[in-house]
Amino acid sequence: RSGPVLAAEDPVRTLAERARELGALADQRWILIREGDPPEVRERARQLRDHVTSYIVPRANALDLPLLVALLGPTGAGKSSLMNTLAGAHVSETGVLRPTTRRAVLLATDADAHALRGVLSHVGTDRIIRADGDGARPGVAIVDAPDLDSVELANRAVADKLVEAADLCVFVTTAVRYADLAAYVVLERIAARGLPVLIVANRLPSDEQDVVVEDIRRVLRGTALRSLDEGRIEVIGVPEGALADDGSLDLTAVGPIVERINELAADREQRRAVIERALEGAVEGLSPLVESVAADLENGASDAAALRTAVDKAYETEGDELNAELRSGAFLRTEVLRHWESFVRADQITRFFSRGLVRVRGTVLAVIKGTPPTPVGVEREVTSDIVAVTVAHAHQAARRVAEEWSTHRSVAAGLAREPSLWSASPDLGQRLELSLRDWVASIAHDVQERGAPKRELAFGVSLGVNALAIAAMIGVFAHTAGVTGTEVGIVAATGFLNQKLLQAIFGEAAMTEMVTNARRRLESLLSDEFARERSRYERLVPDASKLRDLAAGLREAASIAA
């Protein structure tokens, strides 16, 4: 490339559009941060959001906003003294108490302060105070940041956010502090942002000032600042004792800095050039951060997929075992079946079946006259057994999931806050009872629909729709194609009885279809309840495909500087 990517008007508009897209994606990423995410993952997401939404988007939309200069440095380096010098008044506290600068101090005209509200919104209005005095320069806003190595984390957070928002950094250090770890960390951040920077080396020994400045340049070559061109970095030395009577720095000593700020305030084109370079550097500097955030998302997607797989496996296993029990006749306990056989006078009907179906059709009416009232107890006992077994399997699935998830940091905290996730939902049994009541009613509806042409045979007599619905319900658990009357066992005998009774009334094909449909509806009902149980865990885990899509979207949106 030749020259800044922001020099032409059309690329600026394109950048603004893509910046807004990237800002929306960065916001989405931040929203998806969970309590169990590692601190470094959370911090990268925060940096990306703040960097894009508090600086790139506002700047891409308005290159003529005031230039924001951030004074940065470790505690006691002389930032506040420099701020007072630039303001021409005592606007920022100095002294031996550390940290001296507890809140950011903003030196700006009223109009410029108003224009920068969006850029500074992420810093927090309660963390910034306006400087008193008439030293503000139109077009240039200067902010004295809290100490970067402050023992108060809130102060350090404000300073970090100002790094994200600034167009130009003035980094103030001293002859004994320039090689500190804190200085390295901040300079790495400034370099990653691609920010133009002035290095002010304060309190230099008069007889070794040039030596120290050259050593500072050597140290800087070992940092990420080596990648910045010479137009973005300057080193200015201030000798020891260069103080005015009011505690500000001597104007002669810091003349190059004051002159540079005054030039920027006086020349709109110079300000715009600095802002364009800062914005270009900010966009270019996004690539490593975006790649890290995208990698975090992909790692999160892998973790989410594994967690969801554990949920799916647990509920599928228990669901399969439940369905196997449904087909095994385990719900047809002996006392229930004997009650049912007594109701339909099984011994008489069995003898009739031996004479052939044609004779049965003619004798069913006579046999069922005078039978006891509809055996609702059979329905109640069978469905209560289904409820109990289903809840037991749901408990087992929940326990498996909770035990597996408790070993994963990303979801362990959420699991601990919701102890109910170690078992089935408290209202599962009640939900099942209502659903099974509807299920039996649906069988009765099928009976009524299919029996309408044979009303004179089956309806209007003692047996009626409800009893035939219970017969079909029992058929769901006992009906198999190979049952014969000679098989031993009450389940087999009842299966035979129901099969022949329903077949005699409705016909073989209709009876088989009715029982099959009832079984299918029951399995679907239980599957839906298991899905509802499973969803309790899924809401704690993001959708893996959405995380991967977000990672791809971030990479694409960040490619605007390529």
Coordinates of C-alpha atoms in Angstrom, one line a residue:
R1 CA 0.0 0.0 0.0
S2 CA 1.0 3.6 -0.4
G3 CA -0.1 6.1 2.1
P4 CA -2.9 5.8 4.8
V5 CA -5.9 3.8 3.8
L6 CA -8.1 6.6 5.1
A7 CA -6.7 9.3 2.8
A8 CA -9.5 9.0 0.1
E9 CA -13.1 9.9 0.9
D10 CA -14.7 6.7 -0.3
P11 CA -12.4 4.4 1.8
V12 CA -13.4 6.5 4.9
R13 CA -17.1 5.8 4.2
T14 CA -16.3 2.1 3.7
L15 CA -14.3 2.0 6.9
A16 CA -17.2 3.6 8.8
E17 CA -19.6 1.0 7.5
R18 CA -17.4 -1.9 8.3
A19 CA -16.4 -0.4 11.6
R20 CA -20.0 -0.4 12.7
E21 CA -20.3 -4.0 11.6
L22 CA -17.2 -4.9 13.6
G23 CA -18.6 -3.0 16.5
A24 CA -21.8 -4.9 16.5
L25 CA -19.9 -8.2 16.3
A26 CA -17.6 -7.1 19.2
D27 CA -20.7 -6.3 21.3
Q28 CA -22.1 -9.7 20.5
R29 CA -18.9 -11.3 21.6
W30 CA -19.0 -9.4 24.9
I31 CA -22.6 -10.4 25.6
L32 CA -21.6 -14.1 25.2
I33 CA -18.9 -13.8 27.9
R34 CA -19.8 -16.2 30.8
E35 CA -18.8 -16.2 34.4
G36 CA -16.7 -19.3 34.0
D37 CA -14.6 -17.9 31.1
P38 CA -10.9 -17.5 31.9
P39 CA -9.9 -13.9 32.8
E40 CA -7.7 -13.6 29.7
V41 CA -10.6 -14.5 27.5
R42 CA -12.8 -12.0 29.2
E43 CA -10.1 -9.3 28.9
R44 CA -9.6 -9.8 25.2
A45 CA -13.3 -9.5 24.5
R46 CA -13.5 -6.3 26.6
Q47 CA -10.5 -4.8 24.8
L48 CA -12.0 -5.6 21.4
R49 CA -15.4 -4.1 22.3
D50 CA -13.9 -1.0 23.9
H51 CA -11.3 -0.5 21.2
V52 CA -13.9 -0.7 18.4
T53 CA -16.9 0.9 19.9
S54 CA -15.2 3.7 21.8
Y55 CA -12.5 4.7 19.3
I56 CA -12.7 3.2 15.8
V57 CA -16.4 3.6 15.2
P58 CA -16.6 7.2 16.5
R59 CA -13.4 8.2 14.7
A60 CA -14.4 6.5 11.4
N61 CA -17.7 8.4 11.5
A62 CA -16.1 11.7 12.4
L63 CA -12.5 12.4 11.6
D64 CA -13.0 16.0 12.6
L65 CA -13.7 15.3 16.2
P66 CA -11.2 17.0 18.6
L67 CA -7.8 15.4 18.9
L68 CA -7.5 13.4 22.1
V69 CA -4.1 13.4 23.8
A70 CA -3.6 11.0 26.7
L71 CA -0.9 11.7 29.3
L72 CA 0.2 8.2 30.5
G73 CA 2.9 6.9 32.9
P74 CA 3.7 5.3 36.2
T75 CA 3.0 6.8 39.5
G76 CA 5.2 9.7 40.4
A77 CA 6.7 10.2 36.9
G78 CA 5.4 13.8 36.6
K79 CA 2.3 13.5 34.4
S80 CA 0.3 15.9 36.5
S81 CA 3.2 18.4 36.5
L82 CA 3.2 18.2 32.7
M83 CA -0.6 18.6 32.6
N84 CA -0.4 21.7 34.7
T85 CA 2.3 23.1 32.4
L86 CA 0.2 22.5 29.3
A87 CA -2.9 24.0 31.0
G88 CA -0.9 27.0 32.3
A89 CA -2.6 26.5 35.7
H90 CA -2.8 24.1 38.6
V91 CA -5.5 21.7 37.3
S92 CA -4.1 18.3 38.3
E93 CA -2.9 17.3 41.8
T94 CA 0.8 16.7 42.4
G95 CA 2.6 15.5 45.5
V96 CA 4.1 12.6 47.3
L97 CA 0.8 10.8 48.0
R98 CA 0.5 7.8 45.7
P99 CA -1.5 7.3 43.6
T100 CA -1.6 11.1 43.0
T101 CA -4.0 11.1 40.0
R102 CA -7.1 9.2 41.2
R103 CA -9.4 10.3 38.4
A104 CA -8.7 11.3 34.9
V105 CA -8.5 15.1 34.5
L106 CA -9.8 16.4 31.1
L107 CA -8.6 19.7 29.8
A108 CA -10.9 20.7 26.9
T109 CA -13.2 23.5 25.8
D110 CA -16.9 23.0 26.4
A111 CA -17.6 22.3 22.8
D112 CA -14.7 19.8 22.5
A113 CA -15.7 18.0 25.7
H114 CA -19.3 17.7 24.4
A115 CA -18.0 16.3 21.1
L116 CA -15.9 13.7 22.8
R117 CA -18.7 12.3 25.0
G118 CA -19.1 9.3 22.7
V119 CA -15.3 8.6 22.6
L120 CA -15.0 8.8 26.4
S121 CA -18.3 7.0 27.2
H122 CA -16.6 3.7 28.1
V123 CA -14.3 5.4 30.5
G124 CA -17.3 6.5 32.7
T125 CA -18.3 10.1 33.4
D126 CA -17.7 9.5 37.1
R127 CA -14.1 8.7 36.5
I128 CA -13.3 11.9 34.6
I129 CA -13.3 15.5 36.0
R130 CA -13.1 18.6 33.9
A131 CA -10.1 20.9 34.6
D132 CA -10.7 24.4 35.6
G133 CA -8.9 27.2 33.9
D134 CA -8.6 28.8 30.5
G135 CA -5.7 26.8 29.2
A136 CA -7.8 24.5 26.9
R137 CA -7.0 24.7 23.2
P138 CA -9.8 24.4 20.7
G139 CA -9.5 21.2 18.7
V140 CA -7.2 19.5 21.2
A141 CA -8.4 17.8 24.4
I142 CA -5.8 16.6 26.9
V143 CA -6.5 14.0 29.6
D144 CA -4.2 13.2 32.5
A145 CA -4.8 9.5 33.1
P146 CA -4.6 7.7 36.5
D147 CA -1.3 6.1 37.2
L148 CA -0.8 3.0 35.1
D149 CA 0.8 1.1 38.0
S150 CA -1.7 2.2 40.5
V151 CA -2.4 -0.1 43.4
E152 CA -6.1 0.7 42.8
L153 CA -7.4 -1.6 40.0
A154 CA -10.2 0.9 39.1
N155 CA -7.5 3.6 38.3
R156 CA -5.6 1.2 36.1
A157 CA -8.8 0.2 34.3
V158 CA -9.5 3.9 33.5
A159 CA -5.9 4.3 32.1
D160 CA -6.3 1.2 30.0
K161 CA -9.5 2.5 28.5
L162 CA -7.9 5.9 27.7
V163 CA -5.2 4.1 25.7
E164 CA -8.1 2.7 23.6
A165 CA -9.6 6.1 23.1
A166 CA -6.6 8.3 22.4
D167 CA -5.3 9.7 19.1
L168 CA -1.9 10.6 20.5
C169 CA -0.1 9.4 23.7
V170 CA 2.4 11.3 25.8
F171 CA 4.2 8.7 27.9
V172 CA 5.9 10.2 30.9
T173 CA 8.6 8.3 32.7
T174 CA 11.8 9.0 34.6
A175 CA 15.5 8.2 34.5
V176 CA 14.9 5.4 37.0
R177 CA 11.5 4.1 35.8
Y178 CA 11.8 3.8 32.0
A179 CA 12.8 0.1 32.2
D180 CA 10.1 -0.9 34.6
L181 CA 7.8 -3.8 33.7
A182 CA 4.8 -1.4 33.9
A183 CA 6.3 0.8 31.3
Y184 CA 6.9 -2.2 29.0
V185 CA 3.3 -3.4 29.3
V186 CA 1.9 0.1 28.5
L187 CA 4.3 0.6 25.6
E188 CA 3.3 -2.8 24.1
R189 CA -0.4 -1.7 24.3
I190 CA 0.5 1.7 22.6
A191 CA 2.4 -0.2 19.9
A192 CA -0.5 -2.6 19.3
R193 CA -2.8 0.4 18.9
G194 CA -0.4 1.9 16.4
L195 CA -0.6 5.2 18.3
P196 CA 1.7 8.1 17.6
V197 CA 3.6 8.6 20.9
L198 CA 5.8 11.1 22.6
I199 CA 8.1 9.7 25.2
V200 CA 8.9 12.3 28.0
A201 CA 11.9 11.2 30.1
N202 CA 11.6 13.3 33.2
R203 CA 14.3 14.1 35.9
L204 CA 17.3 13.2 33.8
P205 CA 20.8 13.9 35.3
S206 CA 22.0 17.1 33.6
D207 CA 25.5 15.7 32.9
E208 CA 24.2 12.4 31.5
Q209 CA 21.0 13.5 29.8
D210 CA 22.0 12.4 26.3
V211 CA 23.3 9.1 27.5
V212 CA 20.0 8.3 29.3
V213 CA 17.9 9.4 26.3
E214 CA 20.0 7.1 24.0
D215 CA 19.5 4.2 26.4
I216 CA 15.8 4.8 26.4
R217 CA 15.8 4.6 22.6
R218 CA 17.8 1.3 22.9
V219 CA 15.2 -0.1 25.4
L220 CA 12.4 1.0 23.1
R221 CA 13.9 -0.9 20.2
G222 CA 13.4 -4.0 22.4
T223 CA 9.7 -3.4 22.7
A224 CA 6.9 -3.6 20.2
L225 CA 7.4 0.1 19.5
R226 CA 10.2 -0.8 17.2
S227 CA 7.6 -1.5 14.5
L228 CA 6.4 2.1 14.6
D229 CA 7.9 4.4 12.0
E230 CA 9.9 7.5 13.2
G231 CA 7.0 9.8 12.5
R232 CA 5.0 8.1 15.3
I233 CA 7.5 8.2 18.1
E234 CA 9.7 10.9 19.6
V235 CA 11.8 11.0 22.8
I236 CA 12.2 14.2 24.8
G237 CA 14.4 14.6 27.8
V238 CA 13.6 16.8 30.8
P239 CA 16.5 17.5 33.2
E240 CA 16.3 17.0 36.9
G241 CA 14.9 20.1 38.8
A242 CA 13.3 21.7 35.7
L243 CA 10.3 22.9 37.8
A244 CA 8.5 26.2 38.0
D245 CA 7.6 27.7 41.4
D246 CA 4.0 26.4 41.2
G247 CA 5.2 22.8 40.7
S248 CA 4.7 22.6 36.9
L249 CA 7.5 21.7 34.6
D250 CA 9.7 24.5 33.3
L251 CA 8.4 25.7 29.9
T252 CA 11.9 25.8 28.5
A253 CA 12.5 22.2 29.4
V254 CA 9.2 20.9 27.9
G255 CA 9.1 23.5 25.1
P256 CA 9.0 20.8 22.3
I257 CA 5.9 19.2 23.8
V258 CA 4.1 22.5 24.3
E259 CA 5.1 23.6 20.8
R260 CA 3.8 20.4 19.3
I261 CA 0.4 20.6 21.1
N262 CA 0.1 24.3 20.0
E263 CA 0.8 23.4 16.4
L264 CA -1.9 20.7 16.4
A265 CA -4.4 23.1 18.0
A266 CA -3.6 25.7 15.3
D267 CA -3.6 23.4 12.3
R268 CA -6.7 21.4 11.4
E269 CA -4.9 19.5 8.7
Q270 CA -2.1 18.4 11.1
R271 CA -4.7 17.2 13.6
R272 CA -6.5 15.3 10.9
A273 CA -3.3 13.7 9.8
V274 CA -2.5 12.6 13.3
I275 CA -6.0 11.2 13.7
E276 CA -5.8 9.4 10.4
R277 CA -2.5 7.8 11.3
A278 CA -3.9 6.8 14.7
L279 CA -7.0 5.3 13.1
E280 CA -5.1 3.5 10.5
G281 CA -2.8 2.1 13.2
A282 CA -5.8 1.1 15.3
V283 CA -7.4 -0.8 12.4
E284 CA -4.2 -2.5 11.5
G285 CA -3.5 -3.4 15.1
L286 CA -6.9 -5.2 15.3
S287 CA -5.7 -8.2 13.5
P288 CA -3.9 -10.0 16.3
L289 CA -6.6 -9.1 18.8
V290 CA -9.4 -10.2 16.5
E291 CA -7.6 -13.4 15.7
S292 CA -7.2 -14.1 19.5
V293 CA -10.9 -13.4 20.1
A294 CA -11.9 -15.5 17.2
A295 CA -9.7 -18.4 18.5
D296 CA -11.4 -17.9 21.9
L297 CA -14.8 -18.3 20.2
E298 CA -13.7 -21.4 18.4
N299 CA -12.3 -22.9 21.6
G300 CA -15.6 -22.0 23.3
A301 CA -17.5 -23.6 20.4
S302 CA -15.6 -26.8 20.9
D303 CA -16.3 -26.8 24.6
A304 CA -19.9 -26.0 24.1
A305 CA -20.3 -28.8 21.6
A306 CA -18.7 -31.2 24.1
L307 CA -21.0 -30.1 26.9
R308 CA -24.1 -30.3 24.7
T309 CA -23.0 -33.8 23.5
A310 CA -22.8 -34.9 27.1
V311 CA -26.4 -33.7 27.6
D312 CA -27.6 -35.3 24.4
K313 CA -25.9 -38.6 25.3
A314 CA -27.3 -38.8 28.8
Y315 CA -30.9 -38.1 27.7
E316 CA -30.7 -40.3 24.6
T317 CA -29.4 -43.2 26.7
E318 CA -32.2 -42.8 29.3
G319 CA -34.8 -42.2 26.6
D320 CA -33.8 -45.4 24.8
E321 CA -34.1 -47.4 28.0
L322 CA -37.5 -45.8 28.8
N323 CA -38.8 -46.7 25.3
A324 CA -37.5 -50.3 25.7
E325 CA -39.5 -50.5 29.0
L326 CA -42.6 -49.2 27.2
R327 CA -42.4 -52.0 24.7
S328 CA -41.6 -54.7 27.2
G329 CA -44.9 -54.7 29.0
A330 CA -43.3 -53.7 32.3
F331 CA -46.1 -51.3 33.0
L332 CA -48.8 -54.0 32.9
R333 CA -48.6 -55.3 36.5
T334 CA -50.5 -58.4 37.4
E335 CA -53.1 -56.7 39.5
V336 CA -53.9 -54.2 36.8
L337 CA -54.3 -56.9 34.2
R338 CA -56.5 -59.0 36.3
H339 CA -58.8 -56.0 37.0
W340 CA -59.0 -55.4 33.2
E341 CA -59.7 -59.1 32.4
S342 CA -62.4 -59.2 35.0
F343 CA -64.0 -56.1 33.5
V344 CA -64.2 -57.6 30.0
R345 CA -65.0 -61.2 31.2
A346 CA -61.9 -62.5 29.5
D347 CA -62.8 -66.2 30.1
Q348 CA -66.0 -65.9 28.1
I349 CA -64.6 -63.8 25.3
T350 CA -61.6 -66.2 25.0
R351 CA -64.0 -69.1 24.4
F352 CA -65.9 -67.0 21.8
F353 CA -62.6 -66.2 20.0
S354 CA -62.0 -69.9 19.5
R355 CA -65.2 -70.1 17.4
G356 CA -63.9 -67.6 14.9
L357 CA -64.2 -63.8 14.5
V358 CA -67.5 -64.0 12.6
R359 CA -69.3 -65.5 15.7
V360 CA -67.6 -63.0 17.9
R361 CA -69.1 -60.1 16.1
G362 CA -72.5 -61.5 16.8
T363 CA -71.9 -62.3 20.5
V364 CA -69.8 -59.4 21.9
L365 CA -73.0 -57.4 22.6
A366 CA -74.4 -60.1 24.8
V367 CA -71.1 -60.7 26.7
I368 CA -70.4 -57.1 27.6
K369 CA -73.9 -56.2 28.8
G370 CA -73.9 -55.7 32.5
T371 CA -70.2 -55.3 32.9
P372 CA -68.9 -53.1 35.7
P373 CA -68.4 -49.3 35.2
T374 CA -65.5 -48.2 33.0
P375 CA -62.3 -49.3 34.8
V376 CA -60.7 -45.8 35.3
G377 CA -58.4 -47.4 37.9
V378 CA -56.6 -49.3 35.1
E379 CA -55.9 -46.1 33.2
R380 CA -54.8 -44.3 36.4
E381 CA -52.4 -47.1 37.5
V382 CA -50.8 -47.6 34.1
T383 CA -50.2 -43.9 33.6
S384 CA -48.9 -43.4 37.1
D385 CA -46.4 -46.2 36.5
I386 CA -45.3 -44.4 33.3
V387 CA -44.9 -41.1 35.2
A388 CA -42.8 -42.8 37.9
V389 CA -40.5 -44.6 35.5
T390 CA -40.1 -41.5 33.2
V391 CA -39.2 -39.3 36.2
A392 CA -36.7 -41.9 37.4
H393 CA -35.0 -42.0 34.0
A394 CA -35.0 -38.2 33.9
H395 CA -33.4 -38.1 37.4
Q396 CA -30.7 -40.4 36.1
A397 CA -30.0 -38.4 33.0
A398 CA -29.8 -35.2 35.0
R399 CA -27.4 -36.7 37.5
R400 CA -25.2 -37.9 34.6
V401 CA -25.1 -34.4 33.1
A402 CA -24.4 -32.7 36.4
E403 CA -21.6 -35.0 37.3
E404 CA -20.0 -34.5 33.9
W405 CA -20.5 -30.7 33.9
S406 CA -19.2 -30.2 37.4
T407 CA -15.7 -30.9 36.1
H408 CA -15.9 -28.1 33.5
R409 CA -14.9 -24.7 34.8
S410 CA -17.0 -22.8 32.2
V411 CA -20.3 -24.2 33.5
A412 CA -19.5 -25.4 37.0
A413 CA -20.5 -22.0 38.6
G414 CA -23.8 -21.9 36.8
L415 CA -24.4 -25.5 37.9
A416 CA -23.6 -24.6 41.5
R417 CA -26.2 -21.8 41.4
E418 CA -28.9 -24.1 40.3
P419 CA -28.9 -27.3 42.4
S420 CA -32.2 -28.3 40.7
L421 CA -30.1 -29.3 37.7
W422 CA -28.8 -32.3 39.6
S423 CA -32.3 -33.9 39.3
A424 CA -35.4 -33.9 37.1
S425 CA -37.5 -30.8 37.1
P426 CA -39.7 -30.6 40.2
D427 CA -42.9 -30.3 38.1
L428 CA -42.0 -33.1 35.6
G429 CA -44.4 -35.6 37.2
Q430 CA -47.3 -33.1 37.2
R431 CA -46.6 -32.2 33.5
L432 CA -46.6 -35.9 32.6
E433 CA -49.9 -36.6 34.3
L434 CA -51.6 -33.9 32.3
S435 CA -49.9 -35.0 29.1
L436 CA -50.8 -38.6 29.6
R437 CA -54.4 -37.6 30.3
D438 CA -54.5 -35.9 27.0
W439 CA -52.8 -39.0 25.4
V440 CA -55.6 -41.3 26.6
A441 CA -58.2 -38.8 25.4
S442 CA -56.6 -38.9 22.0
I443 CA -56.9 -42.7 21.9
A444 CA -60.6 -42.3 22.8
H445 CA -61.0 -39.8 19.9
D446 CA -59.4 -42.4 17.6
V447 CA -61.8 -45.1 18.9
Q448 CA -64.8 -42.8 18.3
E449 CA -63.7 -41.9 14.8
R450 CA -63.0 -45.5 13.8
G451 CA -66.0 -46.9 15.6
A452 CA -68.6 -44.5 14.1
P453 CA -69.6 -46.9 11.2
K454 CA -70.0 -49.7 13.8
R455 CA -71.9 -47.7 16.4
E456 CA -74.6 -50.3 16.7
L457 CA -71.9 -52.9 17.7
A458 CA -69.7 -51.1 20.1
F459 CA -71.4 -47.9 21.3
G460 CA -74.6 -47.3 23.1
V461 CA -73.8 -50.4 25.3
S462 CA -72.0 -50.8 28.6
L463 CA -68.4 -51.1 27.2
G464 CA -68.4 -47.7 25.4
V465 CA -65.7 -45.5 24.1
N466 CA -63.6 -45.1 27.3
A467 CA -63.3 -48.8 27.9
L468 CA -62.2 -49.4 24.3
A469 CA -59.7 -46.6 24.6
I470 CA -58.3 -48.3 27.7
A471 CA -58.2 -51.6 25.7
A472 CA -56.2 -49.8 23.0
M473 CA -53.9 -48.2 25.7
I474 CA -53.2 -51.7 27.0
G475 CA -52.6 -52.8 23.4
V476 CA -49.8 -50.2 23.2
F477 CA -47.8 -52.1 25.8
A478 CA -49.0 -55.7 25.2
H479 CA -49.8 -55.9 21.4
T480 CA -47.3 -57.9 19.4
A481 CA -47.9 -59.6 16.1
G482 CA -47.0 -63.0 17.3
V483 CA -49.2 -63.4 20.4
T484 CA -51.3 -66.6 20.5
G485 CA -53.9 -67.8 22.9
T486 CA -51.7 -70.7 24.0
E487 CA -48.8 -68.6 25.2
V488 CA -48.2 -68.7 29.0
G489 CA -48.3 -65.5 31.0
I490 CA -50.9 -62.9 31.8
V491 CA -49.3 -60.2 29.6
A492 CA -49.4 -62.5 26.6
A493 CA -53.0 -63.5 27.4
T494 CA -54.0 -59.9 27.8
G495 CA -52.2 -58.9 24.6
F496 CA -54.1 -61.6 22.8
L497 CA -57.4 -60.6 24.4
N498 CA -57.0 -56.9 23.5
Q499 CA -55.7 -57.7 20.0
K500 CA -58.7 -59.9 19.2
L501 CA -61.3 -57.7 20.9
L502 CA -60.2 -54.6 19.0
Q503 CA -59.7 -56.6 15.9
A504 CA -63.3 -57.9 16.1
I505 CA -64.7 -54.5 16.5
F506 CA -62.5 -52.4 14.2
G507 CA -60.9 -54.9 11.8
E508 CA -57.3 -56.0 11.9
A509 CA -55.7 -53.2 9.8
A510 CA -57.5 -50.4 11.6
M511 CA -56.7 -51.9 15.0
T512 CA -53.0 -52.2 14.2
E513 CA -52.9 -48.7 12.9
M514 CA -54.7 -47.3 16.0
V515 CA -52.4 -49.0 18.4
T516 CA -49.3 -48.1 16.4
N517 CA -50.3 -44.4 16.2
A518 CA -51.0 -44.4 20.0
R519 CA -47.6 -45.8 20.7
R520 CA -46.0 -43.3 18.4
R521 CA -47.8 -40.4 20.1
L522 CA -46.7 -41.7 23.5
E523 CA -43.1 -41.9 22.5
S524 CA -43.3 -38.4 21.0
L525 CA -44.8 -37.1 24.2
L526 CA -42.1 -38.5 26.3
S527 CA -39.4 -37.3 23.8
D528 CA -40.8 -33.8 24.1
E529 CA -40.7 -33.9 27.8
F530 CA -37.1 -35.1 27.7
A531 CA -36.2 -32.3 25.3
R532 CA -37.7 -29.8 27.7
E533 CA -35.6 -31.3 30.5
R534 CA -32.5 -31.2 28.3
S535 CA -33.1 -27.5 27.5
R536 CA -32.5 -26.6 31.1
Y537 CA -28.8 -27.2 30.5
E538 CA -28.7 -26.0 26.9
R539 CA -29.5 -22.4 28.0
L540 CA -26.3 -22.4 30.1
V541 CA -24.2 -23.2 27.0
P542 CA -23.9 -21.0 23.9
D543 CA -24.8 -22.5 20.5
A544 CA -21.5 -23.8 19.0
S545 CA -22.5 -22.9 15.5
K546 CA -23.2 -19.4 16.5
L547 CA -19.8 -19.0 18.1
R548 CA -18.1 -20.3 15.0
D549 CA -20.2 -18.0 12.8
L550 CA -19.3 -15.0 15.0
A551 CA -15.6 -15.9 14.8
A552 CA -15.8 -16.0 11.0
G553 CA -17.7 -12.7 11.0
L554 CA -15.0 -11.0 13.1
R555 CA -12.2 -12.1 10.9
E556 CA -14.0 -10.9 7.8
A557 CA -15.0 -7.6 9.3
A558 CA -11.4 -7.0 10.5
S559 CA -10.0 -7.6 7.0
I560 CA -10.9 -4.0 6.1
A561 CA -7.2 -2.9 6.6
A562 CA -5.8 -5.7 4.4

